[in-house]
Amino acid sequence: CNLGQAASMVETRRTQVERSATTRKVLIGAAVDSLVEHGWAATTTVEVCRRTGLTRGAVVHHFPSLPSLLASALEAVYDDLIRTVVREPATLVDAIDVTWACIGDRRFKAVIESWLAAANDRALAREIGPVVANFAKLVSPDGALRALTLNADARLLYLTAREAMLGLALGRALSAGRALPHEEAVLDELRARAADVDGAPR
């Protein structure tokens, strides 16, 4: 009987942990979607509750503050991009494609929103700063791209390409997530220039 009760308690605990993890995932998903669709200012606890059908108490139980929920939402985006998009590129052309796969992802709008919000709010910057810094590392020539950008020309080309792609991502964010008519022309030009650098002696 005691063994049966113990097994039942373990099963109950495991089920509670699973339910809690599922609730956290739902809340994080709603926060990401709200950030992408409506921006930082409109992503409130009330909006997350509306999207999930959960109470404010349920949100606070899992996340002590809205910034902590938003930091977790950004972490989820970062982890998913790392898992599904980011890989070590072999050439500068490949580096541009890998970087655009990250920056051009619709969820990157959440990152742009967080950069702007953190720049204007010191308390928020402390809360989400470490997460936002991870995104900067994703597209840094000093990270995984270091071997490709030791050459000064390669480094300059990559930094130029990255800034152009961030500009495209910002343009998308301002256009309700729609691709810009000139995106492919810009990306083709960046790839062509990268191909020239890739072909040059190092």
PDB file of C-alpha atoms in Angstrom, residues 3-99:
ATOM      1  CA  LEU A   3       4.584   1.548  -2.353  1.00  0.00           C
ATOM      2  CA  GLY A   4       1.372   2.186  -4.254  1.00  0.00           C
ATOM      3  CA  GLN A   5       0.918   5.552  -2.557  1.00  0.00           C
ATOM      4  CA  ALA A   6       4.529   6.506  -3.248  1.00  0.00           C
ATOM      5  CA  ALA A   7       4.165   5.566  -6.923  1.00  0.00           C
ATOM      6  CA  SER A   8       0.955   7.581  -7.129  1.00  0.00           C
ATOM      7  CA  MET A   9       2.659  10.626  -5.572  1.00  0.00           C
ATOM      8  CA  VAL A  10       5.569  10.385  -8.027  1.00  0.00           C
ATOM      9  CA  GLU A  11       3.112  10.092 -10.932  1.00  0.00           C
ATOM     10  CA  THR A  12       1.140  13.107  -9.647  1.00  0.00           C
ATOM     11  CA  ARG A  13       4.347  15.133  -9.285  1.00  0.00           C
ATOM     12  CA  ARG A  14       5.477  14.159 -12.789  1.00  0.00           C
ATOM     13  CA  THR A  15       2.100  15.093 -14.225  1.00  0.00           C
ATOM     14  CA  GLN A  16       2.220  18.478 -12.450  1.00  0.00           C
ATOM     15  CA  VAL A  17       5.711  19.119 -13.836  1.00  0.00           C
ATOM     16  CA  GLU A  18       4.528  18.216 -17.343  1.00  0.00           C
ATOM     17  CA  ARG A  19       1.460  20.460 -17.003  1.00  0.00           C
ATOM     18  CA  SER A  20       3.638  23.294 -15.745  1.00  0.00           C
ATOM     19  CA  ALA A  21       6.078  22.885 -18.660  1.00  0.00           C
ATOM     20  CA  THR A  22       3.184  22.840 -21.119  1.00  0.00           C
ATOM     21  CA  THR A  23       1.679  25.998 -19.598  1.00  0.00           C
ATOM     22  CA  ARG A  24       5.047  27.784 -19.762  1.00  0.00           C
ATOM     23  CA  LYS A  25       5.415  26.769 -23.410  1.00  0.00           C
ATOM     24  CA  VAL A  26       1.938  28.083 -24.252  1.00  0.00           C
ATOM     25  CA  LEU A  27       2.640  31.401 -22.498  1.00  0.00           C
ATOM     26  CA  ILE A  28       5.993  31.781 -24.244  1.00  0.00           C
ATOM     27  CA  GLY A  29       4.441  30.975 -27.626  1.00  0.00           C
ATOM     28  CA  ALA A  30       1.730  33.578 -27.098  1.00  0.00           C
ATOM     29  CA  ALA A  31       4.331  36.186 -26.100  1.00  0.00           C
ATOM     30  CA  VAL A  32       6.440  35.476 -29.205  1.00  0.00           C
ATOM     31  CA  ASP A  33       3.396  35.686 -31.483  1.00  0.00           C
ATOM     32  CA  SER A  34       2.280  38.946 -29.885  1.00  0.00           C
ATOM     33  CA  LEU A  35       5.753  40.484 -30.220  1.00  0.00           C
ATOM     34  CA  VAL A  36       5.901  39.541 -33.902  1.00  0.00           C
ATOM     35  CA  GLU A  37       2.337  40.573 -34.734  1.00  0.00           C
ATOM     36  CA  HIS A  38       1.851  43.677 -32.583  1.00  0.00           C
ATOM     37  CA  GLY A  39       5.203  44.772 -31.173  1.00  0.00           C
ATOM     38  CA  TRP A  40       6.688  45.333 -27.742  1.00  0.00           C
ATOM     39  CA  ALA A  41       4.286  47.948 -26.379  1.00  0.00           C
ATOM     40  CA  ALA A  42       1.209  45.868 -27.238  1.00  0.00           C
ATOM     41  CA  THR A  43       2.618  42.682 -25.707  1.00  0.00           C
ATOM     42  CA  THR A  44       1.122  42.884 -22.237  1.00  0.00           C
ATOM     43  CA  THR A  45       0.109  40.353 -19.634  1.00  0.00           C
ATOM     44  CA  VAL A  46      -3.514  41.047 -20.566  1.00  0.00           C
ATOM     45  CA  GLU A  47      -2.774  40.274 -24.225  1.00  0.00           C
ATOM     46  CA  VAL A  48      -0.956  37.046 -23.334  1.00  0.00           C
ATOM     47  CA  CYS A  49      -3.920  36.017 -21.148  1.00  0.00           C
ATOM     48  CA  ARG A  50      -6.328  36.798 -23.986  1.00  0.00           C
ATOM     49  CA  ARG A  51      -4.341  34.686 -26.431  1.00  0.00           C
ATOM     50  CA  THR A  52      -3.978  31.707 -24.108  1.00  0.00           C
ATOM     51  CA  GLY A  53      -7.247  31.812 -22.181  1.00  0.00           C
ATOM     52  CA  LEU A  54      -5.230  31.662 -18.949  1.00  0.00           C
ATOM     53  CA  THR A  55      -5.635  33.935 -15.942  1.00  0.00           C
ATOM     54  CA  ARG A  56      -3.234  36.647 -14.857  1.00  0.00           C
ATOM     55  CA  GLY A  57      -2.535  34.518 -11.779  1.00  0.00           C
ATOM     56  CA  ALA A  58      -1.411  31.646 -14.002  1.00  0.00           C
ATOM     57  CA  VAL A  59       0.983  33.960 -15.829  1.00  0.00           C
ATOM     58  CA  VAL A  60       2.418  35.364 -12.589  1.00  0.00           C
ATOM     59  CA  HIS A  61       2.754  31.834 -11.170  1.00  0.00           C
ATOM     60  CA  HIS A  62       5.113  30.919 -14.020  1.00  0.00           C
ATOM     61  CA  PHE A  63       6.742  34.319 -14.660  1.00  0.00           C
ATOM     62  CA  PRO A  64       7.169  36.855 -11.841  1.00  0.00           C
ATOM     63  CA  SER A  65       7.119  39.799 -14.272  1.00  0.00           C
ATOM     64  CA  LEU A  66       6.284  40.593 -17.865  1.00  0.00           C
ATOM     65  CA  PRO A  67       9.979  41.219 -18.696  1.00  0.00           C
ATOM     66  CA  SER A  68      10.839  37.736 -17.392  1.00  0.00           C
ATOM     67  CA  LEU A  69       8.192  36.236 -19.697  1.00  0.00           C
ATOM     68  CA  LEU A  70       9.495  38.285 -22.629  1.00  0.00           C
ATOM     69  CA  ALA A  71      13.088  37.262 -21.855  1.00  0.00           C
ATOM     70  CA  SER A  72      11.962  33.618 -21.914  1.00  0.00           C
ATOM     71  CA  ALA A  73      10.149  34.265 -25.206  1.00  0.00           C
ATOM     72  CA  LEU A  74      13.333  35.671 -26.739  1.00  0.00           C
ATOM     73  CA  GLU A  75      15.343  32.721 -25.394  1.00  0.00           C
ATOM     74  CA  ALA A  76      12.874  30.366 -27.075  1.00  0.00           C
ATOM     75  CA  VAL A  77      13.288  32.171 -30.407  1.00  0.00           C
ATOM     76  CA  TYR A  78      17.081  32.110 -30.018  1.00  0.00           C
ATOM     77  CA  ASP A  79      17.159  28.392 -29.159  1.00  0.00           C
ATOM     78  CA  ASP A  80      14.909  27.529 -32.087  1.00  0.00           C
ATOM     79  CA  LEU A  81      16.979  29.554 -34.554  1.00  0.00           C
ATOM     80  CA  ILE A  82      20.173  27.925 -33.291  1.00  0.00           C
ATOM     81  CA  ARG A  83      18.605  24.481 -33.662  1.00  0.00           C
ATOM     82  CA  THR A  84      16.924  24.905 -37.040  1.00  0.00           C
ATOM     83  CA  VAL A  85      18.720  27.684 -38.928  1.00  0.00           C
ATOM     84  CA  VAL A  86      22.226  28.461 -37.739  1.00  0.00           C
ATOM     85  CA  ARG A  87      25.170  26.363 -38.861  1.00  0.00           C
ATOM     86  CA  GLU A  88      28.840  27.084 -39.426  1.00  0.00           C
ATOM     87  CA  PRO A  89      29.231  28.519 -42.924  1.00  0.00           C
ATOM     88  CA  ALA A  90      31.990  27.370 -45.281  1.00  0.00           C
ATOM     89  CA  THR A  91      32.188  30.526 -47.453  1.00  0.00           C
ATOM     90  CA  LEU A  92      31.171  34.179 -47.212  1.00  0.00           C
ATOM     91  CA  VAL A  93      28.285  33.524 -49.596  1.00  0.00           C
ATOM     92  CA  ASP A  94      27.173  30.761 -47.240  1.00  0.00           C
ATOM     93  CA  ALA A  95      27.625  33.138 -44.273  1.00  0.00           C
ATOM     94  CA  ILE A  96      25.265  35.621 -45.915  1.00  0.00           C
ATOM     95  CA  ASP A  97      22.680  32.883 -46.493  1.00  0.00           C
ATOM     96  CA  VAL A  98      22.973  31.615 -42.903  1.00  0.00           C
ATOM     97  CA  THR A  99      22.733  35.140 -41.501  1.00  0.00           C
TER      98      THR A  99
END
